[in-house]
Amino acid sequence: MALSGELFIGLKRRATDLSFHAIDPASGRALAPAFSAAGTAEVEAACALASSAFETYRAMAHERRAEFLECIAKHILEQGEPLLQRAHEETALPLARLTGERARTVGQLRLFAAELRARDWLGLRADPALPLREPAARPDLRQRKIPVGAVAVFGASNFPLAFSVAGGDSAAALAAGCPIVVKGHPAHPGTGEWVAGAIVAAALETGMPEGVFSLLNGPDTALGTALIADPRIHAAAFTGSRSGGLALMKVAAARPEPIPVFAEMSSVNPVILLPGALATRAAGLAREFIASLTLGVGQFCTNPGLILAIEHEGLGQFIEGARAAIAAVTPAVMLTPGIHRSYLHALERLGAGAQLLARGADADGQNCGRAALYSVAAQSLLENPRLAEEAFGPAALIVRCAGLEEVLAIVRRLEGQLTATLQMAGPDLPLARSLLPALERKAGRLIVNGWPTGVEVCHAMVHGGPFPATSDGRSTSVGTLAIERFLRPVCYQGFPEELLPGELRDAELARSPHRLDGRQRAGGAS
Ligand code: NAP
């Protein structure tokens, strides 16, 4: 299938007079074709369709929504190598990585289909009437969760498949029963068009309502602003820069009816090296650290950008190992020229306040991210906390701490994080225990003896954390719990059985997991 460069307004393609090109970050050249950019008329049309699709889509049997998600996965796989090839040209990500990312994308869609069938997400509760209760009778009260309405999804530059047009946010919102209007990332519009084609084919094949999906493209912040300001949008999901996330949150909060923006923005993912771990496996830790840091040219939100190490003889060995490992890292092309520029600025900031320990091998090509490792004393970081801001790319800062108190002082001063990691051995248990309360307050996922890159898509995952890791630390953007962002609870008081929504009627309730008078029931009784 040749790319047309058109937008998708609902299930139909549309061209506009405004256009832009994707850029091959490896060569800097514009890639064909020209892509239509959406203006206010397209935002208006997509939001109107999404709004009109909402009632039909949310009323559909959950099984139908599950089939829709599985059908999207099927069509993405059927697109085969050309999809991966285009993603490679637009992002410079290696084909092997993109193959893995496609598997994750398809896996996420199928996981949300399974989640729909499991029905826990409905949050069913019933407190039966107590007509004889003294001093006052209790009416019958039942609760379920319903979708919030149309959702705006912002594709991420660093996951052209798994967090883009049919990525985790789209899968969660569609599973919840929300039509989506996707604002594609301007760095990979061709990949976006391919995937949109898969969604539209699946929507037609499974009989989804017109407007359940639209794709708007454009290289201008005005598009995202207009989308989030549209009164028919009821929530938004975003992964990208802190400035972008904050700008969208501001627009959302200033609307006559403010809406939540679930933004995933910036994190340095501290890793704490405890003495027992340094004593027993300093060299191995150094190799694993540099492998995690430089994976995907460091362009992961879970990149380990800050190492907090308690002074110990093993620390010297760790640093030497890390220097040697980083010097052997060959630079690779970053996702966009803009991301490369931001990375260079971040290195300037680090270089001004910390000591450069080692650089990766030198780079010839355009937009190559050369790895860098810095070190600083704990006291200097406490005096200059900007050193602990995200450097999106393969750069990290090692902080030398005199003891537990300095580690704790830094942890308490850190901003919110997606992850925090402890590298420990048996004798470190008391130290680890004393750090946990502070770490829990800072991060959404705590890791022992692992590395933060590589986010499992499952039920127990939290890919979230206090600001600025995300705009709302009560949620996650990865894993089945992500569906919660697009649902809200409704209570039905005193309803006759025949007026209750199907899933809250007695027989249906007995078949589903629910809480009856506060007690958990597995469901399944016929
Ligand atoms: P970005 O600049 O935040 O852009 C992400 C999306 O948001 C794009 O569609 C962009 O649209 C839109 N957007 C950005 N600012 C906006 C604004 N003020 N108003 C309305 N829409 C806005 O992120 P990026 O292009 O992926 O990368 C830039 C930087 O973000 C990186 O250097 C890195 O620092 C950070 N980043 C962080 C993560 C993470 O997971 N922590 C992931 C990716 C990127 P337009 O481009 O059309 O304006």
PDB file of N, CA and C in Angstrom, residues 3-45:
ATOM      1  N   LEU A   3       1.720   5.196   0.565  1.00  0.00           N
ATOM      2  CA  LEU A   3       1.242   6.224   1.487  1.00  0.00           C
ATOM      3  C   LEU A   3       0.594   7.349   0.693  1.00  0.00           C
ATOM      4  N   SER A   4      -0.543   7.864   1.191  1.00  0.00           N
ATOM      5  CA  SER A   4      -1.215   8.968   0.486  1.00  0.00           C
ATOM      6  C   SER A   4      -0.906  10.304   1.126  1.00  0.00           C
ATOM      7  N   GLY A   5      -0.488  10.286   2.403  1.00  0.00           N
ATOM      8  CA  GLY A   5      -0.229  11.534   3.117  1.00  0.00           C
ATOM      9  C   GLY A   5      -1.494  12.178   3.659  1.00  0.00           C
ATOM     10  N   GLU A   6      -2.625  11.445   3.558  1.00  0.00           N
ATOM     11  CA  GLU A   6      -3.886  12.054   4.003  1.00  0.00           C
ATOM     12  C   GLU A   6      -4.145  11.819   5.488  1.00  0.00           C
ATOM     13  N   LEU A   7      -5.027  12.643   6.019  1.00  0.00           N
ATOM     14  CA  LEU A   7      -5.501  12.488   7.399  1.00  0.00           C
ATOM     15  C   LEU A   7      -6.642  11.487   7.401  1.00  0.00           C
ATOM     16  N   PHE A   8      -7.054  11.062   8.578  1.00  0.00           N
ATOM     17  CA  PHE A   8      -8.272  10.255   8.702  1.00  0.00           C
ATOM     18  C   PHE A   8      -9.265  11.040   9.546  1.00  0.00           C
ATOM     19  N   ILE A   9     -10.317  11.497   8.913  1.00  0.00           N
ATOM     20  CA  ILE A   9     -11.396  12.142   9.663  1.00  0.00           C
ATOM     21  C   ILE A   9     -12.471  11.073   9.780  1.00  0.00           C
ATOM     22  N   GLY A  10     -12.565  10.475  10.959  1.00  0.00           N
ATOM     23  CA  GLY A  10     -13.367   9.272  11.073  1.00  0.00           C
ATOM     24  C   GLY A  10     -12.749   8.208  10.184  1.00  0.00           C
ATOM     25  N   LEU A  11     -13.570   7.453   9.514  1.00  0.00           N
ATOM     26  CA  LEU A  11     -13.055   6.336   8.729  1.00  0.00           C
ATOM     27  C   LEU A  11     -12.680   6.749   7.303  1.00  0.00           C
ATOM     28  N   LYS A  12     -12.782   8.051   7.004  1.00  0.00           N
ATOM     29  CA  LYS A  12     -12.473   8.505   5.632  1.00  0.00           C
ATOM     30  C   LYS A  12     -11.203   9.339   5.600  1.00  0.00           C
ATOM     31  N   ARG A  13     -10.503   9.193   4.469  1.00  0.00           N
ATOM     32  CA  ARG A  13      -9.273   9.954   4.294  1.00  0.00           C
ATOM     33  C   ARG A  13      -9.600  11.368   3.828  1.00  0.00           C
ATOM     34  N   ARG A  14      -8.761  12.325   4.222  1.00  0.00           N
ATOM     35  CA  ARG A  14      -8.962  13.706   3.758  1.00  0.00           C
ATOM     36  C   ARG A  14      -7.607  14.378   3.547  1.00  0.00           C
ATOM     37  N   ALA A  15      -7.486  15.087   2.411  1.00  0.00           N
ATOM     38  CA  ALA A  15      -6.276  15.870   2.147  1.00  0.00           C
ATOM     39  C   ALA A  15      -6.567  17.334   2.463  1.00  0.00           C
ATOM     40  N   THR A  16      -5.530  18.082   2.819  1.00  0.00           N
ATOM     41  CA  THR A  16      -5.701  19.525   3.042  1.00  0.00           C
ATOM     42  C   THR A  16      -4.655  20.274   2.214  1.00  0.00           C
ATOM     43  N   ASP A  17      -4.773  21.616   2.190  1.00  0.00           N
ATOM     44  CA  ASP A  17      -3.837  22.429   1.408  1.00  0.00           C
ATOM     45  C   ASP A  17      -2.498  22.611   2.118  1.00  0.00           C
ATOM     46  N   LEU A  18      -2.498  22.409   3.452  1.00  0.00           N
ATOM     47  CA  LEU A  18      -1.256  22.598   4.202  1.00  0.00           C
ATOM     48  C   LEU A  18      -0.500  21.280   4.219  1.00  0.00           C
ATOM     49  N   SER A  19       0.818  21.339   4.063  1.00  0.00           N
ATOM     50  CA  SER A  19       1.524  20.052   4.091  1.00  0.00           C
ATOM     51  C   SER A  19       2.878  20.160   4.787  1.00  0.00           C
ATOM     52  N   PHE A  20       3.372  19.011   5.182  1.00  0.00           N
ATOM     53  CA  PHE A  20       4.707  18.928   5.786  1.00  0.00           C
ATOM     54  C   PHE A  20       5.303  17.565   5.422  1.00  0.00           C
ATOM     55  N   HIS A  21       6.596  17.420   5.677  1.00  0.00           N
ATOM     56  CA  HIS A  21       7.275  16.154   5.364  1.00  0.00           C
ATOM     57  C   HIS A  21       7.881  15.543   6.627  1.00  0.00           C
ATOM     58  N   ALA A  22       7.976  14.231   6.622  1.00  0.00           N
ATOM     59  CA  ALA A  22       8.793  13.557   7.638  1.00  0.00           C
ATOM     60  C   ALA A  22      10.253  13.747   7.239  1.00  0.00           C
ATOM     61  N   ILE A  23      11.128  13.771   8.229  1.00  0.00           N
ATOM     62  CA  ILE A  23      12.563  13.934   7.966  1.00  0.00           C
ATOM     63  C   ILE A  23      13.286  12.651   8.363  1.00  0.00           C
ATOM     64  N   ASP A  24      14.126  12.157   7.479  1.00  0.00           N
ATOM     65  CA  ASP A  24      14.988  11.020   7.833  1.00  0.00           C
ATOM     66  C   ASP A  24      16.089  11.576   8.744  1.00  0.00           C
ATOM     67  N   PRO A  25      16.094  11.205  10.040  1.00  0.00           N
ATOM     68  CA  PRO A  25      17.072  11.827  10.947  1.00  0.00           C
ATOM     69  C   PRO A  25      18.512  11.444  10.617  1.00  0.00           C
ATOM     70  N   ALA A  26      18.700  10.343   9.880  1.00  0.00           N
ATOM     71  CA  ALA A  26      20.063   9.913   9.561  1.00  0.00           C
ATOM     72  C   ALA A  26      20.687  10.774   8.466  1.00  0.00           C
ATOM     73  N   SER A  27      19.856  11.300   7.559  1.00  0.00           N
ATOM     74  CA  SER A  27      20.406  12.070   6.446  1.00  0.00           C
ATOM     75  C   SER A  27      19.936  13.520   6.452  1.00  0.00           C
ATOM     76  N   GLY A  28      18.887  13.789   7.193  1.00  0.00           N
ATOM     77  CA  GLY A  28      18.331  15.142   7.204  1.00  0.00           C
ATOM     78  C   GLY A  28      17.443  15.418   6.003  1.00  0.00           C
ATOM     79  N   ARG A  29      17.265  14.429   5.114  1.00  0.00           N
ATOM     80  CA  ARG A  29      16.471  14.700   3.905  1.00  0.00           C
ATOM     81  C   ARG A  29      14.982  14.461   4.175  1.00  0.00           C
ATOM     82  N   ALA A  30      14.168  15.218   3.415  1.00  0.00           N
ATOM     83  CA  ALA A  30      12.720  15.063   3.551  1.00  0.00           C
ATOM     84  C   ALA A  30      12.295  13.765   2.882  1.00  0.00           C
ATOM     85  N   LEU A  31      11.358  13.060   3.503  1.00  0.00           N
ATOM     86  CA  LEU A  31      10.851  11.810   2.951  1.00  0.00           C
ATOM     87  C   LEU A  31       9.516  12.050   2.253  1.00  0.00           C
ATOM     88  N   ALA A  32       9.323  11.398   1.108  1.00  0.00           N
ATOM     89  CA  ALA A  32       8.032  11.477   0.425  1.00  0.00           C
ATOM     90  C   ALA A  32       7.045  10.572   1.144  1.00  0.00           C
ATOM     91  N   PRO A  33       5.734  10.816   1.036  1.00  0.00           N
ATOM     92  CA  PRO A  33       5.091  11.915   0.337  1.00  0.00           C
ATOM     93  C   PRO A  33       4.962  13.143   1.254  1.00  0.00           C
ATOM     94  N   ALA A  34       4.334  14.180   0.723  1.00  0.00           N
ATOM     95  CA  ALA A  34       3.953  15.311   1.570  1.00  0.00           C
ATOM     96  C   ALA A  34       2.734  14.879   2.387  1.00  0.00           C
ATOM     97  N   PHE A  35       2.710  15.252   3.646  1.00  0.00           N
ATOM     98  CA  PHE A  35       1.574  14.889   4.512  1.00  0.00           C
ATOM     99  C   PHE A  35       0.678  16.093   4.737  1.00  0.00           C
ATOM    100  N   SER A  36      -0.618  15.863   4.647  1.00  0.00           N
ATOM    101  CA  SER A  36      -1.577  16.928   4.916  1.00  0.00           C
ATOM    102  C   SER A  36      -1.520  17.300   6.383  1.00  0.00           C
ATOM    103  N   ALA A  37      -1.572  18.599   6.639  1.00  0.00           N
ATOM    104  CA  ALA A  37      -1.638  19.065   8.026  1.00  0.00           C
ATOM    105  C   ALA A  37      -3.071  19.468   8.338  1.00  0.00           C
ATOM    106  N   ALA A  38      -3.505  19.120   9.538  1.00  0.00           N
ATOM    107  CA  ALA A  38      -4.881  19.446   9.937  1.00  0.00           C
ATOM    108  C   ALA A  38      -4.958  20.887  10.414  1.00  0.00           C
ATOM    109  N   GLY A  39      -6.044  21.534  10.080  1.00  0.00           N
ATOM    110  CA  GLY A  39      -6.329  22.879  10.594  1.00  0.00           C
ATOM    111  C   GLY A  39      -7.561  22.799  11.484  1.00  0.00           C
ATOM    112  N   THR A  40      -8.125  23.962  11.771  1.00  0.00           N
ATOM    113  CA  THR A  40      -9.274  23.983  12.694  1.00  0.00           C
ATOM    114  C   THR A  40     -10.468  23.220  12.127  1.00  0.00           C
ATOM    115  N   ALA A  41     -10.636  23.232  10.804  1.00  0.00           N
ATOM    116  CA  ALA A  41     -11.795  22.521  10.219  1.00  0.00           C
ATOM    117  C   ALA A  41     -11.679  21.026  10.473  1.00  0.00           C
ATOM    118  N   GLU A  42     -10.460  20.494  10.415  1.00  0.00           N
ATOM    119  CA  GLU A  42     -10.280  19.053  10.613  1.00  0.00           C
ATOM    120  C   GLU A  42     -10.435  18.684  12.097  1.00  0.00           C
ATOM    121  N   VAL A  43      -9.938  19.556  12.989  1.00  0.00           N
ATOM    122  CA  VAL A  43     -10.131  19.303  14.427  1.00  0.00           C
ATOM    123  C   VAL A  43     -11.626  19.272  14.715  1.00  0.00           C
ATOM    124  N   GLU A  44     -12.312  20.262  14.160  1.00  0.00           N
ATOM    125  CA  GLU A  44     -13.769  20.369  14.353  1.00  0.00           C
ATOM    126  C   GLU A  44     -14.472  19.093  13.859  1.00  0.00           C
ATOM    127  N   ALA A  45     -14.125  18.664  12.658  1.00  0.00           N
ATOM    128  CA  ALA A  45     -14.816  17.512  12.071  1.00  0.00           C
ATOM    129  C   ALA A  45     -14.515  16.230  12.846  1.00  0.00           C
TER     130      ALA A  45
END
